[in-house]
Coordinates of C-alpha atoms in Angstrom, one line a residue:
X1 CA 203.4 68.3 95.9
X2 CA 200.0 67.0 95.3
X3 CA 199.2 64.1 93.1
X4 CA 196.8 64.5 90.2
X5 CA 194.9 62.1 88.1
X6 CA 196.1 61.8 84.6
X7 CA 193.8 63.3 82.0
X8 CA 192.9 60.5 79.6
X9 CA 192.3 61.6 76.0
X10 CA 190.3 60.1 73.1
X11 CA 189.2 56.5 73.0
X12 CA 192.1 55.0 71.1
X13 CA 194.4 52.2 72.3
X14 CA 198.0 52.8 73.2
X15 CA 200.4 51.1 70.9
X16 CA 202.5 48.5 72.6
X17 CA 205.8 47.4 71.1
X18 CA 207.7 44.2 72.1
X19 CA 211.3 43.3 71.5
X20 CA 213.5 40.4 72.4
X21 CA 217.1 40.9 73.4
X22 CA 219.5 37.8 73.3
X23 CA 222.5 37.3 75.5
X24 CA 225.0 34.4 75.6
X25 CA 222.7 32.1 77.6
X26 CA 221.0 29.0 76.2
X27 CA 217.3 29.6 76.4
X28 CA 214.2 28.0 75.0
X29 CA 212.0 30.8 73.4
X30 CA 209.4 28.4 72.0
X31 CA 206.6 29.5 74.3
X32 CA 208.2 32.7 75.7
X33 CA 205.7 35.3 76.9
X34 CA 206.6 38.9 76.0
X35 CA 203.3 40.6 77.1
X36 CA 203.4 41.3 80.8
X37 CA 201.3 44.5 81.1
X38 CA 197.8 45.0 79.6
X39 CA 198.6 47.9 77.2
X40 CA 194.8 48.3 76.5
X41 CA 194.5 49.8 80.0
X42 CA 196.8 52.6 79.2
X43 CA 195.3 55.9 78.0
X44 CA 195.9 56.7 74.4
X45 CA 197.4 60.0 75.5
X46 CA 198.2 61.5 78.9
X47 CA 198.3 65.1 80.1
X48 CA 200.0 66.3 83.3
X49 CA 200.4 69.8 84.5
X50 CA 204.0 71.0 84.9
X51 CA 205.4 70.5 88.4
X52 CA 202.5 68.1 89.4
X53 CA 203.1 64.4 90.3
X54 CA 202.4 61.9 87.5
X55 CA 201.2 58.6 88.9
X56 CA 200.6 55.5 86.7
X57 CA 199.9 52.0 88.0
X58 CA 200.1 49.2 85.3
X59 CA 197.6 46.4 85.1
X60 CA 199.2 43.0 84.5
X61 CA 198.1 40.2 82.4
X62 CA 196.6 37.1 84.0
X63 CA 199.3 34.8 85.5
X64 CA 202.1 37.4 85.4
X65 CA 204.1 37.8 88.7
X66 CA 205.1 41.5 88.8
X67 CA 207.7 40.9 91.4
X68 CA 209.9 38.8 89.0
X69 CA 210.1 41.7 86.4
X70 CA 212.2 44.8 86.1
X71 CA 210.9 48.3 85.1
X72 CA 212.1 51.4 83.5
X73 CA 209.9 54.5 82.9
X74 CA 211.4 57.0 80.4
X75 CA 210.3 60.3 79.0
X76 CA 211.6 61.1 75.6
X77 CA 211.4 64.0 73.1
X78 CA 213.0 64.9 69.8
X79 CA 213.6 68.6 69.4
X80 CA 215.1 70.5 66.4
X81 CA 215.3 74.1 65.3
X82 CA 215.8 75.0 61.6
X83 CA 219.4 75.8 60.9
X84 CA 220.5 74.4 64.3
X85 CA 221.3 70.8 65.1
X86 CA 218.6 69.1 67.1
X87 CA 218.7 67.3 70.4
X88 CA 217.0 64.2 71.9
X89 CA 215.6 64.2 75.4
X90 CA 215.7 60.8 77.1
X91 CA 215.2 60.8 80.9
X92 CA 214.7 57.9 83.2
X93 CA 211.9 58.8 85.5
X94 CA 211.8 55.7 87.7
X95 CA 212.7 52.0 87.9
X96 CA 209.8 51.2 90.2
X97 CA 206.8 49.1 89.2
X98 CA 204.5 52.0 89.7
X99 CA 205.4 55.5 88.4
X100 CA 205.2 58.5 90.7
X101 CA 207.4 61.3 89.4
X102 CA 207.4 65.1 89.4
X103 CA 206.8 66.5 86.0
X104 CA 209.3 69.4 86.2
X105 CA 209.9 69.3 82.4
X106 CA 209.1 72.3 80.1
X107 CA 205.6 72.3 78.7
X108 CA 205.4 70.4 75.4
X109 CA 204.7 67.0 73.8
X110 CA 206.7 63.9 74.8
X111 CA 206.6 60.1 74.7
X112 CA 206.2 58.2 77.9
X113 CA 207.9 54.8 77.5
X114 CA 207.5 51.8 79.9
X115 CA 210.1 49.1 79.5
X116 CA 209.1 45.8 81.3
X117 CA 211.8 43.1 81.2
X118 CA 211.9 39.5 82.4
X119 CA 215.5 38.8 83.7
X120 CA 214.8 35.0 84.0
X121 CA 214.1 34.7 80.3
X122 CA 216.9 36.6 78.6
X123 CA 215.5 40.1 79.5
X124 CA 212.8 39.8 76.9
X125 CA 211.2 43.2 77.1
X126 CA 207.8 44.7 76.4
X127 CA 207.8 48.4 75.5
X128 CA 204.6 50.5 75.8
X129 CA 204.7 54.0 74.2
X130 CA 202.1 56.6 75.3
X131 CA 201.9 60.1 73.8
X132 CA 202.4 62.4 76.8
X133 CA 201.8 66.2 77.2
X134 CA 203.3 68.3 79.9
X135 CA 200.8 71.2 80.2
X136 CA 201.8 74.5 81.6
X137 CA 200.8 75.0 85.2
X138 CA 198.5 77.7 84.0
X139 CA 196.6 75.7 81.5
X140 CA 195.3 76.6 78.1
X141 CA 191.9 78.2 78.2
X142 CA 190.1 81.5 78.7
X143 CA 192.0 83.8 81.1
X144 CA 189.9 85.9 83.4
X145 CA 191.3 89.0 85.1
X146 CA 189.1 89.7 88.2
X147 CA 189.2 91.6 91.5
X148 CA 188.3 94.9 93.1
X149 CA 189.5 98.5 93.0
X150 CA 192.8 97.7 94.7
X151 CA 193.9 94.2 93.5
X152 CA 193.1 91.4 91.1
X153 CA 194.0 87.9 90.2
X154 CA 194.0 85.6 87.1
X155 CA 191.9 82.4 86.8
X156 CA 191.4 80.3 83.7
X157 CA 188.3 78.5 82.3
X158 CA 189.4 75.1 81.0
X159 CA 187.2 72.9 78.9
X160 CA 187.3 70.8 75.7
X161 CA 186.0 73.6 73.5
X162 CA 188.8 76.0 74.6
X163 CA 191.5 73.4 75.1
X164 CA 190.9 70.6 72.7
X165 CA 193.7 68.5 74.2
X166 CA 191.7 67.8 77.4
X167 CA 188.7 65.4 77.3
X168 CA 185.1 66.4 77.2
X169 CA 184.7 65.7 80.9
X170 CA 187.1 68.4 81.9
X171 CA 185.1 71.6 82.5
X172 CA 186.1 73.8 85.3
X173 CA 188.0 77.0 86.4
X174 CA 191.6 77.0 87.5
X175 CA 191.4 79.7 90.1
X176 CA 193.6 82.4 91.4
X177 CA 196.8 81.3 89.6
X178 CA 198.7 84.5 89.9
X179 CA 198.4 84.8 93.7
X180 CA 199.0 81.0 94.2
X181 CA 202.3 81.2 92.3
X182 CA 203.5 84.7 93.4
X183 CA 202.2 84.8 96.9
X184 CA 200.3 88.0 96.3
X185 CA 197.6 89.5 94.1
X186 CA 198.3 92.0 91.3
X187 CA 198.2 95.5 92.6
X188 CA 195.6 97.8 91.1
X189 CA 192.3 97.5 89.3
X190 CA 192.0 95.0 86.5
X191 CA 192.4 96.4 83.0
X192 CA 193.6 93.8 80.5
X193 CA 195.2 90.3 80.3
X194 CA 197.1 89.3 77.1
X195 CA 199.1 86.3 75.9
X196 CA 202.1 87.0 73.6
X197 CA 203.6 84.2 71.6
X198 CA 207.3 84.6 71.4
X199 CA 210.4 82.6 70.8
X200 CA 211.1 79.3 69.1
X201 CA 207.9 77.3 69.2
X202 CA 206.5 79.8 71.8
X203 CA 209.2 78.9 74.3
X204 CA 209.6 82.5 75.5
X205 CA 206.0 83.4 75.5
X206 CA 204.5 85.7 78.1
X207 CA 201.3 86.7 79.8
X208 CA 200.8 90.4 80.4
X209 CA 198.5 91.5 83.3
X210 CA 197.6 95.2 83.1
X211 CA 196.1 97.3 85.9
X212 CA 195.3 100.8 87.0
X213 CA 197.1 102.8 88.3
X214 CA 200.0 100.4 89.0
X215 CA 200.5 99.2 85.4
X216 CA 200.8 95.4 86.0
X217 CA 203.4 92.8 85.1
X218 CA 204.9 90.7 82.4
X219 CA 204.8 87.0 83.6
X220 CA 206.1 83.6 82.5
X221 CA 203.4 81.9 80.4
X222 CA 203.7 78.5 82.0
X223 CA 202.9 79.5 85.6
X224 CA 202.3 83.3 85.5
X225 CA 205.4 83.9 87.7
X226 CA 206.4 87.6 87.7
X227 CA 209.2 88.4 85.3
X228 CA 209.1 92.2 85.0
X229 CA 207.0 95.1 86.5
X230 CA 205.3 97.6 84.2
X231 CA 207.9 100.3 84.8
X232 CA 210.7 98.1 83.3
X233 CA 208.7 97.8 80.1
X234 CA 210.2 101.1 79.0
X235 CA 213.8 102.2 78.4
X236 CA 212.7 105.6 79.7
X237 CA 209.9 105.6 82.2
X238 CA 206.8 107.6 81.1
X239 CA 206.0 110.6 83.1
X240 CA 202.8 109.0 84.3
X241 CA 201.6 105.3 84.4
X242 CA 198.3 105.0 82.6
X243 CA 197.9 101.7 80.7
X244 CA 195.2 101.8 78.0
X245 CA 195.8 99.2 75.3
X246 CA 198.2 96.5 74.2
X247 CA 198.5 94.6 70.9
X248 CA 200.8 92.4 68.9
X249 CA 201.1 91.4 65.2
X250 CA 204.1 89.2 64.3
X251 CA 207.1 90.6 66.0
X252 CA 205.4 94.0 66.4
X253 CA 204.5 94.9 70.0
X254 CA 202.5 98.1 70.7
X255 CA 201.2 99.7 73.9
X256 CA 199.2 102.8 74.6
X257 CA 200.1 104.5 77.9
X258 CA 198.5 107.8 78.9
X259 CA 197.3 108.3 75.3
X260 CA 200.8 107.9 73.9
X261 CA 201.7 105.1 71.5
X262 CA 204.9 103.0 72.2
X263 CA 206.4 100.5 69.7
X264 CA 209.0 97.8 69.9
X265 CA 209.9 95.1 67.4
X266 CA 210.7 91.9 69.3
X267 CA 213.0 90.2 66.8
X268 CA 215.1 88.3 69.3
X269 CA 213.8 84.8 70.0
X270 CA 214.7 85.1 73.7
X271 CA 214.1 88.2 75.9
X272 CA 212.1 91.3 75.4
X273 CA 213.5 94.7 74.4
X274 CA 212.0 97.6 76.3
X275 CA 209.7 100.2 74.6
X276 CA 211.6 103.3 73.6
X277 CA 210.4 106.8 73.6
X278 CA 206.8 107.6 72.8
X279 CA 206.2 107.5 69.1
X280 CA 206.0 111.1 67.8
X281 CA 203.9 112.8 65.2
X282 CA 205.9 113.8 62.2
X283 CA 203.9 116.9 61.2
X284 CA 201.8 119.7 62.7
X285 CA 200.1 119.7 65.1
X286 CA 202.9 117.5 66.5
X287 CA 200.8 116.1 69.4
X288 CA 198.1 113.5 69.5
X289 CA 196.0 111.6 72.1
X290 CA 195.4 107.9 71.2
X291 CA 192.1 106.3 72.1
X292 CA 192.5 103.0 73.9
X293 CA 192.1 100.8 70.8
X294 CA 194.6 99.4 68.4
X295 CA 194.0 97.8 65.0
X296 CA 197.0 95.4 64.5
X297 CA 195.7 93.3 61.6
X298 CA 196.4 95.8 58.8
X299 CA 198.1 95.7 55.4
X300 CA 201.8 95.7 56.2
X301 CA 202.9 92.8 54.0
X302 CA 203.7 94.6 50.8
X303 CA 207.1 96.3 50.4
X304 CA 205.5 99.8 50.4
X305 CA 203.7 99.1 53.6
X306 CA 206.3 97.0 55.5
X307 CA 206.9 99.7 58.1
X308 CA 203.2 100.0 59.1
X309 CA 202.6 98.5 62.5
X310 CA 199.1 99.6 63.6
X311 CA 196.2 102.0 63.2
X312 CA 194.7 104.0 66.1
X313 CA 192.3 106.9 66.5
X314 CA 193.5 110.3 67.6
X315 CA 191.0 111.8 70.0
X316 CA 192.5 115.3 69.7
X317 CA 192.0 115.7 65.9
X318 CA 189.2 113.0 65.8
X319 CA 190.8 111.1 63.0
X320 CA 192.8 107.9 62.3
X321 CA 196.5 107.8 62.5
X322 CA 199.1 105.2 61.5
X323 CA 201.9 104.0 63.8
X324 CA 205.1 103.0 62.1
X325 CA 207.9 100.7 63.2
X326 CA 210.2 103.7 63.3
X327 CA 208.6 105.1 66.5
X328 CA 206.8 107.7 64.4
X329 CA 203.1 108.4 63.8
X330 CA 201.7 109.7 60.5
X331 CA 198.4 111.0 59.4
X332 CA 196.4 109.8 56.4
X333 CA 195.7 112.1 53.6
X334 CA 193.2 112.2 50.7
X335 CA 189.7 113.5 50.2
X336 CA 186.5 111.8 51.1
X337 CA 185.2 109.5 48.4
X338 CA 181.5 109.4 47.4
X339 CA 179.5 107.5 50.0
X340 CA 182.3 107.5 52.6
X341 CA 184.8 109.8 54.2
X342 CA 188.6 110.0 54.5
X343 CA 190.4 108.5 57.4
X344 CA 192.1 111.8 57.7
X345 CA 188.9 113.8 58.4
X346 CA 186.6 111.6 60.5
X347 CA 185.4 114.2 63.0
X348 CA 183.7 111.7 65.3
X349 CA 184.0 110.6 68.9
X350 CA 185.4 107.1 69.3
X351 CA 183.5 104.9 71.8
X352 CA 184.6 101.4 70.9
X353 CA 186.6 99.5 68.2
X354 CA 187.3 95.9 67.4
X355 CA 188.5 94.0 64.3
X356 CA 186.2 91.3 63.0
X357 CA 184.4 89.9 59.9
X358 CA 186.2 91.0 56.8
X359 CA 184.4 90.0 53.6
X360 CA 185.8 91.4 50.4
X361 CA 183.0 93.8 49.7
X362 CA 185.3 95.7 47.5
X363 CA 186.1 92.6 45.5
X364 CA 188.5 91.6 44.1
X365 CA 190.5 93.2 47.0
X366 CA 191.2 91.5 50.3
X367 CA 190.0 93.4 53.4
X368 CA 190.8 93.8 57.0
X369 CA 187.9 95.5 58.7
X370 CA 187.9 97.6 61.9
X371 CA 184.5 98.0 63.4
X372 CA 184.2 101.3 65.2
X373 CA 181.3 102.6 67.3
X374 CA 181.4 106.4 67.0
X375 CA 179.2 109.3 67.9
X376 CA 178.9 112.9 66.9
X377 CA 180.8 115.3 69.1
X378 CA 179.7 117.7 71.8
X379 CA 182.2 120.5 71.7
X380 CA 182.3 121.1 75.4
X381 CA 185.2 121.0 77.8
X382 CA 186.1 118.2 77.8
X383 CA 184.5 117.1 74.5
X384 CA 182.0 114.2 74.8
X385 CA 179.8 112.0 72.7
X386 CA 176.5 113.5 71.6
X387 CA 173.6 111.4 72.8
X388 CA 171.6 109.5 70.3
X389 CA 174.1 109.7 67.5
X390 CA 176.0 106.3 67.8
X391 CA 176.7 104.6 64.5
X392 CA 178.8 101.7 63.3
X393 CA 181.6 102.6 61.0
X394 CA 183.5 99.8 59.2
X395 CA 186.9 101.0 58.2
X396 CA 188.9 98.8 55.7
X397 CA 192.6 98.7 56.8
X398 CA 193.7 96.1 54.3
X399 CA 192.7 95.9 50.7
X400 CA 195.7 94.1 49.4
X401 CA 195.5 93.8 45.6
X402 CA 194.2 90.5 44.4
X403 CA 197.0 88.2 43.1
X404 CA 194.9 87.8 40.0
X405 CA 195.5 91.5 39.3
X406 CA 199.1 92.0 40.4
X407 CA 199.5 95.4 38.6
X408 CA 196.4 97.0 40.0
X409 CA 197.4 99.0 43.0
X410 CA 194.5 101.4 43.1
X411 CA 193.2 100.1 46.4
X412 CA 196.5 99.2 48.1
X413 CA 197.3 100.8 51.4
X414 CA 199.0 104.1 50.8
X415 CA 198.8 107.3 52.8
X416 CA 198.0 109.6 50.0
X417 CA 195.3 107.5 48.3
X418 CA 191.7 108.8 48.6
X419 CA 190.6 105.2 48.0
X420 CA 192.6 104.3 51.2
X421 CA 190.3 106.6 53.2
X422 CA 187.1 104.9 52.2
X423 CA 184.8 103.9 55.1
X424 CA 183.0 100.8 53.8
X425 CA 179.9 101.5 55.8
X426 CA 178.3 104.2 57.9
X427 CA 175.0 103.0 59.1
X428 CA 172.9 103.8 62.1
X429 CA 171.6 101.4 64.6
X430 CA 167.9 102.3 64.9
X431 CA 167.3 100.3 68.0
X432 CA 167.0 102.8 71.0
X433 CA 168.9 100.4 73.3
X434 CA 172.1 101.2 71.6
X435 CA 172.2 104.5 73.4
X436 CA 172.6 102.7 76.7
X437 CA 175.0 100.0 75.6
X438 CA 178.2 99.7 77.6
X439 CA 179.7 96.6 76.0
X440 CA 180.2 95.5 72.4
X441 CA 181.4 92.4 70.6
X442 CA 181.7 91.7 66.9
X443 CA 181.9 88.3 65.2
X444 CA 184.4 87.3 62.5
X445 CA 182.3 84.8 60.4
X446 CA 179.4 87.0 59.4
X447 CA 177.6 90.3 60.1
X448 CA 177.3 89.8 63.8
X449 CA 177.2 92.5 66.4
X450 CA 176.3 92.1 70.1
X451 CA 175.8 95.0 72.4
X452 CA 174.7 95.1 76.0
X453 CA 173.6 97.4 78.7
X454 CA 173.9 96.3 82.4
X455 CA 171.4 93.4 82.1
X456 CA 170.4 92.7 78.5
X457 CA 172.2 91.6 75.4
X458 CA 171.1 92.5 71.9
X459 CA 172.0 91.1 68.5
X460 CA 172.2 92.9 65.1
X461 CA 172.9 91.3 61.8
X462 CA 172.6 94.4 59.7
X463 CA 173.7 97.2 62.0
X464 CA 170.3 98.8 61.5
X465 CA 167.9 96.7 63.5
X466 CA 168.4 94.4 66.5
X467 CA 166.6 92.0 68.7
X468 CA 166.8 91.1 72.4
X469 CA 169.2 88.2 72.6
X470 CA 169.6 87.3 76.3
X471 CA 168.1 88.8 79.4
X472 CA 170.2 88.0 82.5
X473 CA 167.6 89.4 84.9
X474 CA 165.5 86.2 84.4
X475 CA 168.2 83.7 85.0
X476 CA 170.8 85.7 87.1
X477 CA 168.8 88.3 89.1
X478 CA 171.0 90.7 91.0
X479 CA 173.8 90.5 88.5
X480 CA 175.2 93.0 86.1
X481 CA 177.2 92.5 82.9
X482 CA 180.9 93.6 83.2
X483 CA 182.5 92.2 80.1
X484 CA 181.6 90.5 76.8
X485 CA 183.5 89.1 73.8
X486 CA 183.3 86.7 70.9
X487 CA 186.0 84.0 71.0
X488 CA 188.2 84.8 68.0
X489 CA 191.3 82.6 67.5
X490 CA 192.6 81.9 64.0
X491 CA 192.6 78.2 63.1
X492 CA 190.9 77.2 66.4
X493 CA 188.0 74.8 65.8
X494 CA 185.7 77.1 67.8
X495 CA 186.9 80.3 66.2
X496 CA 184.0 82.7 66.1
X497 CA 181.6 80.2 67.6
X498 CA 181.5 81.1 71.3
X499 CA 180.3 84.2 73.1
X500 CA 181.6 84.9 76.6
X501 CA 179.7 87.2 79.0
X502 CA 180.9 88.1 82.5
X503 CA 178.4 88.8 85.3
X504 CA 178.9 90.4 88.7
X505 CA 176.6 90.3 91.8
X506 CA 178.6 92.7 93.9
X507 CA 180.8 90.0 95.5
X508 CA 181.5 87.3 92.9
X509 CA 181.4 86.8 89.2
X510 CA 179.9 84.3 86.8
X511 CA 181.1 83.6 83.3
X512 CA 178.6 82.4 80.7
X513 CA 179.8 80.4 77.7
X514 CA 177.3 80.6 74.9
X515 CA 177.7 78.5 71.8
X516 CA 176.8 80.6 68.7
X517 CA 176.4 80.3 65.0
X518 CA 179.3 82.4 63.8
X519 CA 177.5 83.5 60.6
X520 CA 174.3 84.8 62.1
X521 CA 175.1 84.9 65.9
X522 CA 172.2 82.7 66.9
X523 CA 172.5 80.6 70.0
X524 CA 173.2 76.9 69.0
X525 CA 173.3 75.1 72.4
X526 CA 173.0 75.3 76.1
X527 CA 174.7 78.0 78.1
X528 CA 177.4 76.9 80.5
X529 CA 177.9 79.0 83.7
X530 CA 181.2 79.1 85.6
X531 CA 180.4 80.5 89.1
X532 CA 182.1 81.6 92.3
X533 CA 184.9 83.7 90.8
X534 CA 186.0 86.3 93.3
X535 CA 185.5 90.0 92.5
X536 CA 184.5 91.6 89.2
X537 CA 185.8 90.3 85.9
X538 CA 187.0 93.2 83.8
X539 CA 189.0 91.4 81.1
X540 CA 189.1 88.0 79.3
X541 CA 191.6 86.6 76.8
X542 CA 192.7 83.3 75.3
X543 CA 195.8 81.4 76.4
X544 CA 196.7 78.9 73.7
X545 CA 199.3 76.9 75.7

């Protein structure tokens, strides 16, 4: 087990507490010294990875003889669950002068307590309390799924922007975690990596790694140890393995396999229930083929909409469908309103979709926008996108009535409302480069759209015109772009303010971290490059803890 240096956070001073304990002896306490260790030399907070060795060497005050003192290092934590009696963790780590202890404890926040006593003077004791974090072995940061056509691995970018617990000086990549822990790489070509927050305070959270054609695994969030293979995700194995998309919202968990939608509500705080049968369409034509995109952030809060779990695009009928928590799929109805069209009669070819910036353009109604890049259709066999017809369609999947107008439900989400089918915008990108774009990313603070071909990134703030944003051929010749996303994590201090771009030179990948103005997408600082990542990066996602 290797030793690691403690990560020292902030620039505060650890709080030291002193206490005197009397016994039956007769002592003179007039000039008694109760400060043996220099508390100012302790970090204000310490962070150690789970299963690593924590080593701390105290610095003593001038004139103190450490050999005449006794020591006790303790790790404490108070835990409570609503409706359940709490518990208090208090573990003696060591009675040696210097601490060297394996941090096998569950990830979380603790208090490290050093008790230093003087037996010759009535066991007068100095107590130093230091806030202490046991980090998961797989640290919080940006997960990268990278590899080749036959296998892949997971690495994590860790820095102070992504993981605000670590100090500014920490800026690196924790490499090949999956293979390090499991003794093998993930079979198959990389498709997606996802973190799922589950259980009390996230205690049963998971990391999913999805591949083709093998499917992938569900892993333990702390160290990415395999917990279940893809086939066991289902109560009845699908006829063919073909992962396409995954999403969660609250307890709702959805997955698209082989163009079929699977739903499961994970209401138990421990353990995962398998997906049941493929969700079925309740009316003619009875069959559908889901595109590999899920809109999870939709209006399912009101009583009438409580069963709604997600919206997806049916490539067979070229229209939007709604997945329910009853393992059913239903179609929208309603006629196209002026200036838009109904979600039940789109007639387009879906090429990309992502949820993002949701201003209440239909004020006073709340919005949840789904940005869809679509094209007209070539009715060939198979059907395909018609060149030169790409447009951005902004579908509103929310529109909860404003609380100031509680009786006005004209724009609430209901299947038979023609208002429900409004497309907020249908505007063409005039820039010719959009025809060659392979990657898209939408912001969530303002009208920000990035799109990229193999070597150039463009920015549009109005979905009509665009400008060259970043040309990698000048700084990273020989590389091509393989993935791109705006960092979007609710309540995170850098939510919507970082753009990540993955590059590949044929052997290794580089990740670019670009600080951006979330409102207009402009670059606001220097680009940070993380190099030497094996294979091609095909997916990126945030791991909060």
